[in-house]
Tab-separated table of C-alpha atoms in Angstrom:
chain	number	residue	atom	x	y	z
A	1	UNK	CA	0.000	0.000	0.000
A	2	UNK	CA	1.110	3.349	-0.677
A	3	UNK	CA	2.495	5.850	1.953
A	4	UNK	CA	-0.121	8.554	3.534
A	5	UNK	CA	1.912	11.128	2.143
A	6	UNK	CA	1.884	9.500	-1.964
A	7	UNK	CA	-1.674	9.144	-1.250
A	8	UNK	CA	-1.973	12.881	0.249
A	9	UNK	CA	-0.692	14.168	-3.058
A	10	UNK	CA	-2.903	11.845	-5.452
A	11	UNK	CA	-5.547	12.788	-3.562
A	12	UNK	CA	-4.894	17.160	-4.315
A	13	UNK	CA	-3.651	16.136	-7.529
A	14	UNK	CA	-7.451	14.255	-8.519
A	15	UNK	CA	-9.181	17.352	-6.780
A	16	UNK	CA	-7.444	19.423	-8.911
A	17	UNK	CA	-8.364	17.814	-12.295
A	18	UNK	CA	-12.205	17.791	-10.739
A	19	UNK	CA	-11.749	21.499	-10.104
A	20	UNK	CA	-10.521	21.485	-13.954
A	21	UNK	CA	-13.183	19.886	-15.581
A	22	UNK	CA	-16.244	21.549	-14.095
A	23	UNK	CA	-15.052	25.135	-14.870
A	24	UNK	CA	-14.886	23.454	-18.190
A	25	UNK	CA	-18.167	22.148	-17.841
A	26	UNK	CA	-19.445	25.718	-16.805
A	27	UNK	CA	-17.947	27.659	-19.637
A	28	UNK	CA	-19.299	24.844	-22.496
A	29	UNK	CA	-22.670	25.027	-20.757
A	30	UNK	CA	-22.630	29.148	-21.775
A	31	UNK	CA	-21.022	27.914	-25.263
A	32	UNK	CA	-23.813	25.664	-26.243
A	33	UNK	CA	-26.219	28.095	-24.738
A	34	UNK	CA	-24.896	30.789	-27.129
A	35	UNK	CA	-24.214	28.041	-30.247
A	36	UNK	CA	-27.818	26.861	-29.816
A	37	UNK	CA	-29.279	30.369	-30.201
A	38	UNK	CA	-26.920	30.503	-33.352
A	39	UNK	CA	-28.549	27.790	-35.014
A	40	UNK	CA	-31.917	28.508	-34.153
A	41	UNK	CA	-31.235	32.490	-35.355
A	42	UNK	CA	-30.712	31.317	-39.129
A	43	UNK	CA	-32.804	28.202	-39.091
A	44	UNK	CA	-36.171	30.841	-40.398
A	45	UNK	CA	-33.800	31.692	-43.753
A	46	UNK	CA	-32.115	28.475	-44.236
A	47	UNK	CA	-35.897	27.024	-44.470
A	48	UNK	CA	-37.042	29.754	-46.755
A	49	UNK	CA	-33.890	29.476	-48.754
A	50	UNK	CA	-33.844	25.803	-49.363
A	51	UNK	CA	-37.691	26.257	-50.206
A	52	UNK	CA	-37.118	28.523	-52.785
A	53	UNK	CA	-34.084	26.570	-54.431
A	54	UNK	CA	-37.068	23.628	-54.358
A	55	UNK	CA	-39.241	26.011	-56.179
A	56	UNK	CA	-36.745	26.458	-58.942
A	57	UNK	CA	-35.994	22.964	-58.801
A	58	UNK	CA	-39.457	22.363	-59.936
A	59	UNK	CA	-39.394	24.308	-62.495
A	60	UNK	CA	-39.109	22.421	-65.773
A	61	UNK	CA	-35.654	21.353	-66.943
A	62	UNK	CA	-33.843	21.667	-64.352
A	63	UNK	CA	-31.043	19.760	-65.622
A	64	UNK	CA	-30.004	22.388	-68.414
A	65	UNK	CA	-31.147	25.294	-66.019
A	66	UNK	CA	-27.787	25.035	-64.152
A	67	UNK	CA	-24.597	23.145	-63.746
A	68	UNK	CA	-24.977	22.952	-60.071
A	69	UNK	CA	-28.126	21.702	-60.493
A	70	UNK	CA	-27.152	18.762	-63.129
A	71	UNK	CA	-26.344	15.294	-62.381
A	72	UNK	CA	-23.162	13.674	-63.826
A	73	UNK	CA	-23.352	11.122	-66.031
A	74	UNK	CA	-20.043	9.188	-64.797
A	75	UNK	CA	-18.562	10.216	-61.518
A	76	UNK	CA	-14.865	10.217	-61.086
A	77	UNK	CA	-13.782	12.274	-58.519
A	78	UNK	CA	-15.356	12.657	-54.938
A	79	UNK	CA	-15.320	15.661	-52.468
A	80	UNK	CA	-15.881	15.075	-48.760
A	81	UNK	CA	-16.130	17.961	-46.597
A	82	UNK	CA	-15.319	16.894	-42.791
A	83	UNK	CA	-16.667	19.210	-39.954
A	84	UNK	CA	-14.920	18.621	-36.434
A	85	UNK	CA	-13.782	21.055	-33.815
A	86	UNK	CA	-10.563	22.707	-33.097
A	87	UNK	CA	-10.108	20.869	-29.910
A	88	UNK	CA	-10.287	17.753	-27.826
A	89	UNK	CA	-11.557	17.033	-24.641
A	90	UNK	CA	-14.988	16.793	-26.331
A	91	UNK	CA	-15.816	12.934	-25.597
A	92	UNK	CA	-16.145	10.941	-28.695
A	93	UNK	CA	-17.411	13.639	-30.601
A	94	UNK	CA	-14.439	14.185	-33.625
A	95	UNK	CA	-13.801	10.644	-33.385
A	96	UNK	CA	-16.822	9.711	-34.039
A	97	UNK	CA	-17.068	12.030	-37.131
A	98	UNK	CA	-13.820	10.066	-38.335
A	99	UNK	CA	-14.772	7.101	-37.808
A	100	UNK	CA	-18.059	7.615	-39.689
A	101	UNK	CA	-16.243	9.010	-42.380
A	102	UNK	CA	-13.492	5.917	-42.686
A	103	UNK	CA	-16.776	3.685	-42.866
A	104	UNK	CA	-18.651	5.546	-45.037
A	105	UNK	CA	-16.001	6.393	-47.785
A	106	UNK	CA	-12.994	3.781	-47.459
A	107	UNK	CA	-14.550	1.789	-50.001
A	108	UNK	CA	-15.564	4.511	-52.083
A	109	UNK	CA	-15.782	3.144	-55.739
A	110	UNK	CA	-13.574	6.175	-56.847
A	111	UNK	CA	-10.787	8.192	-55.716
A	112	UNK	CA	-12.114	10.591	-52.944
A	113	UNK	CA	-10.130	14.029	-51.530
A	114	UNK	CA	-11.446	15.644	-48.383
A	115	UNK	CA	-11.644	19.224	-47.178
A	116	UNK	CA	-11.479	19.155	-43.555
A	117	UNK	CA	-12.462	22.168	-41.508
A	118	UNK	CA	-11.661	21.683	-37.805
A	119	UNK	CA	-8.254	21.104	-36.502
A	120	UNK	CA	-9.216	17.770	-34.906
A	121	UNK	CA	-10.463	16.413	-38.136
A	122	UNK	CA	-7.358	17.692	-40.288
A	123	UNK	CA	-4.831	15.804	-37.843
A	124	UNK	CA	-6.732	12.417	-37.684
A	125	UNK	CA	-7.421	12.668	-41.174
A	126	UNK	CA	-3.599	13.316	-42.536
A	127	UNK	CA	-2.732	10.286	-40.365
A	128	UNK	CA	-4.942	8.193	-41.929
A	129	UNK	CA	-3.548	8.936	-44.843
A	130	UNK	CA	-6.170	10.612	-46.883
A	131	UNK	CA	-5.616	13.407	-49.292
A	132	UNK	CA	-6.545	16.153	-47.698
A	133	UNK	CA	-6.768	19.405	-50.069
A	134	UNK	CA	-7.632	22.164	-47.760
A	135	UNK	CA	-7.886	22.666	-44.189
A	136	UNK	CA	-10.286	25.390	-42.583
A	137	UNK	CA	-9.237	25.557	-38.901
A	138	UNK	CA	-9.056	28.002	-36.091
A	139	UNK	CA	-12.584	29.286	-36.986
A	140	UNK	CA	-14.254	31.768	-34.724
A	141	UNK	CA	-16.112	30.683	-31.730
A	142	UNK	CA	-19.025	32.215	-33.292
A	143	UNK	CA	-18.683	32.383	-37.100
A	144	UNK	CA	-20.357	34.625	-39.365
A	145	UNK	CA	-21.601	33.853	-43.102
A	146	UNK	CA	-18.962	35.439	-43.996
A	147	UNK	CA	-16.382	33.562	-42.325
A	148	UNK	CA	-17.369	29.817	-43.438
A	149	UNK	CA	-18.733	31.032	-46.883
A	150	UNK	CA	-15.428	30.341	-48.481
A	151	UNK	CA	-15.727	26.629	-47.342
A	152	UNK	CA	-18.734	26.741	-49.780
A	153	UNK	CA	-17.131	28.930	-52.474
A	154	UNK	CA	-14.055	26.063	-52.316
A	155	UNK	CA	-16.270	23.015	-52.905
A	156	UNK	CA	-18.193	25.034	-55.460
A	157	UNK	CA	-15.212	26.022	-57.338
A	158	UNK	CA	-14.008	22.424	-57.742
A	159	UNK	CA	-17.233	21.554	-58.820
A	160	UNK	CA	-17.296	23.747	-61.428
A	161	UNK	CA	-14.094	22.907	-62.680
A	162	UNK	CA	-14.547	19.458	-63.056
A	163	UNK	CA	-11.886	18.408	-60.695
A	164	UNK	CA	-14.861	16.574	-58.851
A	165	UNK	CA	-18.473	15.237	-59.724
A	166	UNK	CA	-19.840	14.906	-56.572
A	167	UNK	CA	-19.443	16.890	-53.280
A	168	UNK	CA	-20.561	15.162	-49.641
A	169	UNK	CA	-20.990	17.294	-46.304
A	170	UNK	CA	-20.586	15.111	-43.111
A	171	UNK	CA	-21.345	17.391	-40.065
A	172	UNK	CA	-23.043	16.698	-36.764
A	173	UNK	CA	-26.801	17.183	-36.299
A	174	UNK	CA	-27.094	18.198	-33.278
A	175	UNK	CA	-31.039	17.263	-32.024
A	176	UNK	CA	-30.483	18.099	-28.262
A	177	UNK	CA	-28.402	17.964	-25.280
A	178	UNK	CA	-28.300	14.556	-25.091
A	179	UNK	CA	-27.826	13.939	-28.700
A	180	UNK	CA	-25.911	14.536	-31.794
A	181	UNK	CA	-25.788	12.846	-34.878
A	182	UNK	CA	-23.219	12.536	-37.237
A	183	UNK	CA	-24.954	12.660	-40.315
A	184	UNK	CA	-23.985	13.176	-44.390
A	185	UNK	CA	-25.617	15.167	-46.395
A	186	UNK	CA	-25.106	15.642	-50.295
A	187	UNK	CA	-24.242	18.947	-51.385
A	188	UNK	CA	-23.633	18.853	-55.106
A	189	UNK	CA	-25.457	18.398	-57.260
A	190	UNK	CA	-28.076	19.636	-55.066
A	191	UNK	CA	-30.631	16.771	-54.077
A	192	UNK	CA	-33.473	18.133	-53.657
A	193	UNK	CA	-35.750	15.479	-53.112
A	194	UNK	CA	-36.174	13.753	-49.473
A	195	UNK	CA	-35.750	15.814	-46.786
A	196	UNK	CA	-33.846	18.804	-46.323
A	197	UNK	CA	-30.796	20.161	-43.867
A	198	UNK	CA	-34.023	22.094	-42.073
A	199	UNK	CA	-37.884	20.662	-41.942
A	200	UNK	CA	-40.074	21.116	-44.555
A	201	UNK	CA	-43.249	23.601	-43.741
A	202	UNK	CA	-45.856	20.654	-44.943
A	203	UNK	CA	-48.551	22.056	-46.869
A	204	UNK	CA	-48.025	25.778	-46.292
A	205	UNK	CA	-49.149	26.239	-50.382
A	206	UNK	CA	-48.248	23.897	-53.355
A	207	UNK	CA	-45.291	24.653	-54.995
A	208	UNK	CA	-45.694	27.202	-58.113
A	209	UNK	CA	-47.798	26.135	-60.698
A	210	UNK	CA	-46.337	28.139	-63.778
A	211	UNK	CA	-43.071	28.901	-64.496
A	212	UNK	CA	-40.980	31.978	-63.130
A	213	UNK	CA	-40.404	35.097	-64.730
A	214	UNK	CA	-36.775	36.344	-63.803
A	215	UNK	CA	-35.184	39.364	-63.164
A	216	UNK	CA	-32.592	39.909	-63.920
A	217	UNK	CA	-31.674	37.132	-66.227
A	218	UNK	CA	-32.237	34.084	-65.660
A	219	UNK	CA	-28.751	32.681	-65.599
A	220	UNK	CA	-27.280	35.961	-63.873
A	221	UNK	CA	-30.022	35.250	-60.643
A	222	UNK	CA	-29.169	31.374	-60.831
A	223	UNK	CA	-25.560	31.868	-60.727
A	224	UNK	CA	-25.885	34.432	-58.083
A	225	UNK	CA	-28.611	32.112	-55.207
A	226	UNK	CA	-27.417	28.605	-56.528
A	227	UNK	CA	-23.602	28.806	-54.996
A	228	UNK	CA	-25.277	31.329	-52.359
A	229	UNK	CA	-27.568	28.888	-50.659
A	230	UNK	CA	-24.873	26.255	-50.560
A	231	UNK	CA	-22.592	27.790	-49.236
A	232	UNK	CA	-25.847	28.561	-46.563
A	233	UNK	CA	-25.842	24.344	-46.673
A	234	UNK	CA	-21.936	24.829	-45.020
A	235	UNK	CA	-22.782	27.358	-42.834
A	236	UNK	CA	-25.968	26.004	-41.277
A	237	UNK	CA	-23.866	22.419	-41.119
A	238	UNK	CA	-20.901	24.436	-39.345
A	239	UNK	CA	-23.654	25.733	-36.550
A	240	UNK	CA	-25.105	22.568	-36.395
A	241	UNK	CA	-21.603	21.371	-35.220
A	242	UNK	CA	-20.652	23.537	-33.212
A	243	UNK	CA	-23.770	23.281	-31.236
A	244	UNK	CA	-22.964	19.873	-31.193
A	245	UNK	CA	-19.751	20.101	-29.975
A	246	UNK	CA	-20.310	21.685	-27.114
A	247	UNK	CA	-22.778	19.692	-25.898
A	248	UNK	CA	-20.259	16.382	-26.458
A	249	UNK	CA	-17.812	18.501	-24.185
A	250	UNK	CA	-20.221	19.407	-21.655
A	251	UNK	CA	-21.505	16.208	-21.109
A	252	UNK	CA	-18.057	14.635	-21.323
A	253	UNK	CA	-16.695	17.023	-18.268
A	254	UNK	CA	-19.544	16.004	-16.120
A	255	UNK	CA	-18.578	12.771	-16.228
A	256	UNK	CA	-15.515	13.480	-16.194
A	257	UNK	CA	-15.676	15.242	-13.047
A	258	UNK	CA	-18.299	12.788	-11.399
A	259	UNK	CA	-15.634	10.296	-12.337
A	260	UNK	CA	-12.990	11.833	-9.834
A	261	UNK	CA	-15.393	12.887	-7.302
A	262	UNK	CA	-15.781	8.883	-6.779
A	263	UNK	CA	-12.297	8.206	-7.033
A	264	UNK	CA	-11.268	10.916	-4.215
A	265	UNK	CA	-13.775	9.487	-2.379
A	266	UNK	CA	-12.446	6.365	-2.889
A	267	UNK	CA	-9.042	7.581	-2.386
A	268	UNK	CA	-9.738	9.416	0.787
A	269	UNK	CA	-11.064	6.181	2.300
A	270	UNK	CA	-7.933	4.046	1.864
A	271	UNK	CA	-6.032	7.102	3.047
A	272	UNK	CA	-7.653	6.795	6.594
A	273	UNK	CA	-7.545	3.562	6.727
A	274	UNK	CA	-3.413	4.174	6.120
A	275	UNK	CA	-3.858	6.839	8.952
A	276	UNK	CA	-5.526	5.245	11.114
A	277	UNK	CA	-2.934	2.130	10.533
A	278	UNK	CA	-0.153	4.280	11.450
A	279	UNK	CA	-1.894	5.779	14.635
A	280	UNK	CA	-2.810	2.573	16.191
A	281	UNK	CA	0.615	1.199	14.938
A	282	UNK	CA	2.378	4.344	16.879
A	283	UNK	CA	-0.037	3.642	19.709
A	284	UNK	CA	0.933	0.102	20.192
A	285	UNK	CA	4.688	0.655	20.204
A	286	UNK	CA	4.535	3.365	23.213
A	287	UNK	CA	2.203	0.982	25.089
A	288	UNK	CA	4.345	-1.837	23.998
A	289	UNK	CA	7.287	-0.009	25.471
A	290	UNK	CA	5.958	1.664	28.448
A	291	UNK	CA	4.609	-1.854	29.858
A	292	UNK	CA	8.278	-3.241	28.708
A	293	UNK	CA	9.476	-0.467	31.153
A	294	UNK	CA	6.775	-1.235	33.953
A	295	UNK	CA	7.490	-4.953	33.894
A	296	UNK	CA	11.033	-4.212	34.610
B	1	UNK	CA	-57.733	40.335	-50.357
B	2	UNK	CA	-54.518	40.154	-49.285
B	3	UNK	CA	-51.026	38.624	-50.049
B	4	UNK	CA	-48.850	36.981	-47.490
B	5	UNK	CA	-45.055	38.786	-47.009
B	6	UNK	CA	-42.155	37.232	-45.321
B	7	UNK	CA	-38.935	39.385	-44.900
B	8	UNK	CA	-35.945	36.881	-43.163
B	9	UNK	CA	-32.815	37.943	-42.900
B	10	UNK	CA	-29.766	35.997	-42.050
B	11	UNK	CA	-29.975	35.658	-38.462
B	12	UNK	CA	-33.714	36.418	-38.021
B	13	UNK	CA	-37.264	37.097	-39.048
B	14	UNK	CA	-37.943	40.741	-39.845
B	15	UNK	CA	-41.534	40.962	-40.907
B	16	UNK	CA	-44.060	38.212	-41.463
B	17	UNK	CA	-47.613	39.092	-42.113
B	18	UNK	CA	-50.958	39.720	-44.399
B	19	UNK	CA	-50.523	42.867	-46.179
B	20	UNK	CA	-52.383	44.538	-49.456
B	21	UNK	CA	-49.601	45.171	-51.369
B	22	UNK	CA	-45.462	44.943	-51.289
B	23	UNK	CA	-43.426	47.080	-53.365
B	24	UNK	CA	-39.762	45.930	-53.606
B	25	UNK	CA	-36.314	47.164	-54.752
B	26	UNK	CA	-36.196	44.841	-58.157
B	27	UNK	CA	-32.702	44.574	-59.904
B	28	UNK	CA	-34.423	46.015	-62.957
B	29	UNK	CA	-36.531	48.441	-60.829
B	30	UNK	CA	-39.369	48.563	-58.387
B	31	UNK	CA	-42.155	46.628	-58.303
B	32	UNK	CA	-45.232	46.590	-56.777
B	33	UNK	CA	-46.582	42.947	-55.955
B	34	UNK	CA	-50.105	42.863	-55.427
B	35	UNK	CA	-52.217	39.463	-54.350
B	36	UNK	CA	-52.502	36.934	-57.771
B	37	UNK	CA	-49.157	37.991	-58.875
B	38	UNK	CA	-47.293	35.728	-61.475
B	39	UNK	CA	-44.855	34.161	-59.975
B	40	UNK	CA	-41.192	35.671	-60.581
B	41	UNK	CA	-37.630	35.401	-59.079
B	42	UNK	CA	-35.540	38.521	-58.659
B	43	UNK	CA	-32.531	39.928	-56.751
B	44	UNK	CA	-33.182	42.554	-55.066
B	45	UNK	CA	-30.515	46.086	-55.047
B	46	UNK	CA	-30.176	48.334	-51.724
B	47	UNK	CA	-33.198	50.218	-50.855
B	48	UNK	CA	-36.434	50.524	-49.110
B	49	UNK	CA	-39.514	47.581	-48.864
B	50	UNK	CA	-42.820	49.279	-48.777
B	51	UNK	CA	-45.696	47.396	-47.159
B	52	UNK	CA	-48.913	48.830	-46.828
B	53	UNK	CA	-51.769	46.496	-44.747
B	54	UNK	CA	-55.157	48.584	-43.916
B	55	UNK	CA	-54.165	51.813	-44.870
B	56	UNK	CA	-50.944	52.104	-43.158
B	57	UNK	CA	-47.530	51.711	-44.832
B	58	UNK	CA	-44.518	49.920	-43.358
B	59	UNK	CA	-41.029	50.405	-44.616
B	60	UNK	CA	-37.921	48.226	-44.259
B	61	UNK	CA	-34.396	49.044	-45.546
B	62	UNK	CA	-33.161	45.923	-47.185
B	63	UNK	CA	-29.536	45.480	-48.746
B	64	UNK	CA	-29.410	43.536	-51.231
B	65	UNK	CA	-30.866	39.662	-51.572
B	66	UNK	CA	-33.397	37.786	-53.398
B	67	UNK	CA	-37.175	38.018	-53.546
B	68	UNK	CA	-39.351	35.181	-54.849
B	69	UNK	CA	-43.274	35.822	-55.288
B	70	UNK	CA	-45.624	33.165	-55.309
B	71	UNK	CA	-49.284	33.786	-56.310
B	72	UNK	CA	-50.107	33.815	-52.361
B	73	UNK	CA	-46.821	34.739	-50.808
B	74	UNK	CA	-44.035	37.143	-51.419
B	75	UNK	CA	-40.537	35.733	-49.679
B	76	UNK	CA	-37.708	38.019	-49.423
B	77	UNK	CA	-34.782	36.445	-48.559
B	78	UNK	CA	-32.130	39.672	-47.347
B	79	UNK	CA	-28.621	39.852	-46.931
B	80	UNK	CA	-29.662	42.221	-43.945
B	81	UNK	CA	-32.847	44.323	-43.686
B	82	UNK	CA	-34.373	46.030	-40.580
B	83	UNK	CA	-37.834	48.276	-40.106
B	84	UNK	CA	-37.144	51.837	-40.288
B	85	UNK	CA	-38.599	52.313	-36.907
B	86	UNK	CA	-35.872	49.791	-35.313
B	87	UNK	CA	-32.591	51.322	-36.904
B	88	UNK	CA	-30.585	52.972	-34.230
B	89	UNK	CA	-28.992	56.000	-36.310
B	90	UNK	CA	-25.994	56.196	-33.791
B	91	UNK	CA	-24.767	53.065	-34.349
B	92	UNK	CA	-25.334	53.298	-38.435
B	93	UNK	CA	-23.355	56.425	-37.678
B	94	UNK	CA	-20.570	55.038	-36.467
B	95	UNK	CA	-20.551	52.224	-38.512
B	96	UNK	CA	-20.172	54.629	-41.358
B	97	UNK	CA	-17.342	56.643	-39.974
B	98	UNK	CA	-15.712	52.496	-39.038
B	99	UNK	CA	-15.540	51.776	-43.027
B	100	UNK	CA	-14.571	55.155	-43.899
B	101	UNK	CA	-11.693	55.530	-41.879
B	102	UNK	CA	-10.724	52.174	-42.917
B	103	UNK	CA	-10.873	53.183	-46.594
B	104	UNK	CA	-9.129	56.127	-46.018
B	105	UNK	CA	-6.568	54.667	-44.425
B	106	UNK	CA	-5.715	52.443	-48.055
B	107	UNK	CA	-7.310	49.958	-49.668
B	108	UNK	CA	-7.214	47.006	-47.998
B	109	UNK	CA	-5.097	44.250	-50.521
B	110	UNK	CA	-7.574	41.186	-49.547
B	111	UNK	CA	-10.649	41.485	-51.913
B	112	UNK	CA	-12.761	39.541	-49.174
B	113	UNK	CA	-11.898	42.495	-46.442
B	114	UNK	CA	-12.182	44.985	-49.036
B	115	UNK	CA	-15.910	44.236	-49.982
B	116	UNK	CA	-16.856	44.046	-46.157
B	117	UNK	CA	-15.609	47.199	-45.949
B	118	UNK	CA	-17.389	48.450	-48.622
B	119	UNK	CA	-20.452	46.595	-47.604
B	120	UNK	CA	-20.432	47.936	-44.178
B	121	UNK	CA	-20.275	51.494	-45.802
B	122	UNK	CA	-22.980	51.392	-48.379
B	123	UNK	CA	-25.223	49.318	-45.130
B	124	UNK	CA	-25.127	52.214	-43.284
B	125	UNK	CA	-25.586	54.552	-45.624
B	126	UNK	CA	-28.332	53.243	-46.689
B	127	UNK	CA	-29.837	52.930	-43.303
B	128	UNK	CA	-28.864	56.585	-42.840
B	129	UNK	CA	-30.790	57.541	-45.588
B	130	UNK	CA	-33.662	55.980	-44.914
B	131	UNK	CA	-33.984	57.412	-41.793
B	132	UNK	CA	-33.969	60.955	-42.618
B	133	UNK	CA	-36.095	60.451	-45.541
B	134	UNK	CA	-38.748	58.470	-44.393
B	135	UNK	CA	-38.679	58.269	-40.248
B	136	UNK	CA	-41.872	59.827	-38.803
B	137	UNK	CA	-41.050	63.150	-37.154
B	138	UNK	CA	-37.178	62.345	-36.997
B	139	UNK	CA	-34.418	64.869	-37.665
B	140	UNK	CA	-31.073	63.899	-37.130
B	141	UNK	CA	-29.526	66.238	-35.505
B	142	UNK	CA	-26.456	68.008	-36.367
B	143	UNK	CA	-26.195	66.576	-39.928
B	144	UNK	CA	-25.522	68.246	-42.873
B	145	UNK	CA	-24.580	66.158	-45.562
């Protein structure tokens, strides 16, 4: 058994970590507090956005009405974009993002190069190996439109220039404080059909019956909403993540610091045991000796 | 009769209600939208929404985005847009004299920071403007301009 004094020190030492954890506990709690408002801020035009690129999608011909609308006929090249978080200490939460990414596209039929955005995600993905062609990390702890919409503009770009025929978002969903899904998401072509990154408003009106009249041009409007609302897809997904990841951290640091609350309980039992040990062993001797002394 | 309008911008709802007609800032020019109107998609340029719902009119600044108008519903989809009633001129103020000192003081070399800037200046102005044009009994004072 160890001595009283090894055991004093283990015993700050697991206080300390305790001490640790909850004030990161505390200052996730405000995070996903403030992330969740985030989300929920830019969920009304996210929904009105993706129902209006619906809308257009409806409209007939929508294969020749843009190229970021259009299908591929063979598919070559894949794009993955891979949200995690800057840092650890989150539970399983960027592992799990890897993890569904290495089972969802290690058997890819064809080659596949990932954007990661996250700092997390970058590092376990380069030691996997996997060709990672740009890395978005160090975002801000509450980013604008502006600050993810190059993300978007990226994937969009090598879209357009052939280098890839099909883009794939994997994020995670977060649904509440309990639970976040890692979830993918196509992002180009845009898949309109099934659901969308937001809920539907069932049955609000039908979709438009004739066909739009544009202004300006048809093609200049297109090419201006079409990248613009998927770069929104990014954004929203970023949000979504972060929310996320807070929550994973939160709830990882309360058990984390339930964890050592048991174990310096624990601890501080065998410790006065050890004490007490040494007190009755101390006790015994001067007894031991004074009765040695009487007897003489 | 009337014709439903929704006015989101990116981080919330602005206006969402029955009104009798909507007149918006079209890339090719105003236009009014009145209930049973074709249905059309348009970007919108910098300048002022007009709603008007039982005889009183409602204006919104709105700077730039995308409209789309629906037989029953007109959706405007801004890249920021506020009620003229809500705009605090101080801080439109002092965003304006933020981009201009920062374009005075060069251009910046990143295009990305140079069209915030830019952004941020014509966004104020605009709100500015609409203040002091249309604001009920509001004079700014000490402006000349």
């Amino acid at each position: 058994m160890a001595s009283a004094r090894e055991m004093r020190l283990r015993i700050r030492s697991v206080k300390n970590i305790a001490q640790v954890t909850r004030a990161l506990e505390t200052v996730s709690a405000s995070k996903v507090r403030k992330a969740i408002a985030a989300v929920t801020a830019t969920r009304p035009y996210a929904t009105k956005a993706w129902q209006v690129l619906k809308h257009v999608a409806q409209q007939p011909g929508r294969e020749s009405l843009h190229p970021l609308l259009a299908e591929r006929t063979s598919v070559n090249k894949t794009l993955v974009v891979v949200i995690t978080g800057d840092r650890g200490l989150a539970g399983a939460y960027n592992s799990n993002v890897i993890r569904f990414v290495a089972s969802r596209f290690d058997n890819h039929p064809v080659p596949v190069k990932y954007i990661a955005v996250g700092r997390k995600g970058r590092d376990l993905l380069i030691r996997r190996r996997k060709n990672v062609i740009a890395d978005f990390s160090n975002l801000p702890a509450a980013p604008s439109f502006a600050d993810v919409s190059a993300i978007g503009r990226l994937a969009v770009d090598e879209f357009m220039k052939g280098e890839v025929d099909e883009v794939y978002l994997v994020y995670t969903d977060f649904v509440n404080m309990a639970r976040q899904v890692t979830t993918v998401k196509k992002l180009l072509p845009l898949e309109l059909v099934g659901e969308g990154l937001v809920e539907d408003f069932g049955g609000q009106h039908n979709g438009p019956q004739a066909a739009y009249e544009y202004e300006p041009e048809m093609n200049e409007i297109l090419d201006e909403i079409i990248p613009r609302f998927t770069a929104l897809q990014v954004y929203q997904a970023v949000l979504e993540s972060l929310a996320s990841e807070h929550a994973a951290r939160m709830v990882a640091m309360r058990n984390a610091t339930d964890n050592a609350k048991e174990l310096v309980g624990e601890l501080q039992l065998a410790y006065n045991k050890v004490r007490q040990q040494t007190i009755t062993n101390d006790i015994l001797d001067i007894v031991g000796g004074a009765e040695a002394l009487a007897a003489k | 009769m009337t014709i439903r309008c929704e006015i989101v911008s990116q981080d919330r709802t602005v206006f969402e209600g029955d009104v009798d007609i909507v007149v918006l800032p079209g890339a090719d020019g105003e236009m009014g939208i009145l209930p049973k109107h074709s249905p059309v998609l348009t970007t919108l340029k910098y300048g002022i929404i007009k709603i008007r719902r039982g005889g009183k009119e409602e204006l919104f600044t709105v700077a730039g985005g995308v409209a789309e108008v629906q037989p029953d519903i007109v959706t405007v989809l801004a890249d920021a847009a506020e009620n003229i009633e809500e705009i605090d001129v101080e801080r439109a103020e002092a965003a304006r004299k933020r981009a201009e000192e920062a374009l005075a003081k060069g251009v910046p070399a990143d295009t990305d920071a140079y069209l915030a800037v830019e952004a941020a200046l014509r966004r104020s102005n605009l709100r500015i403007d609409a203040v002091r044009r249309y604001r009920r009994g509001s004079r700014i004072p000490g402006s000349e301009s």
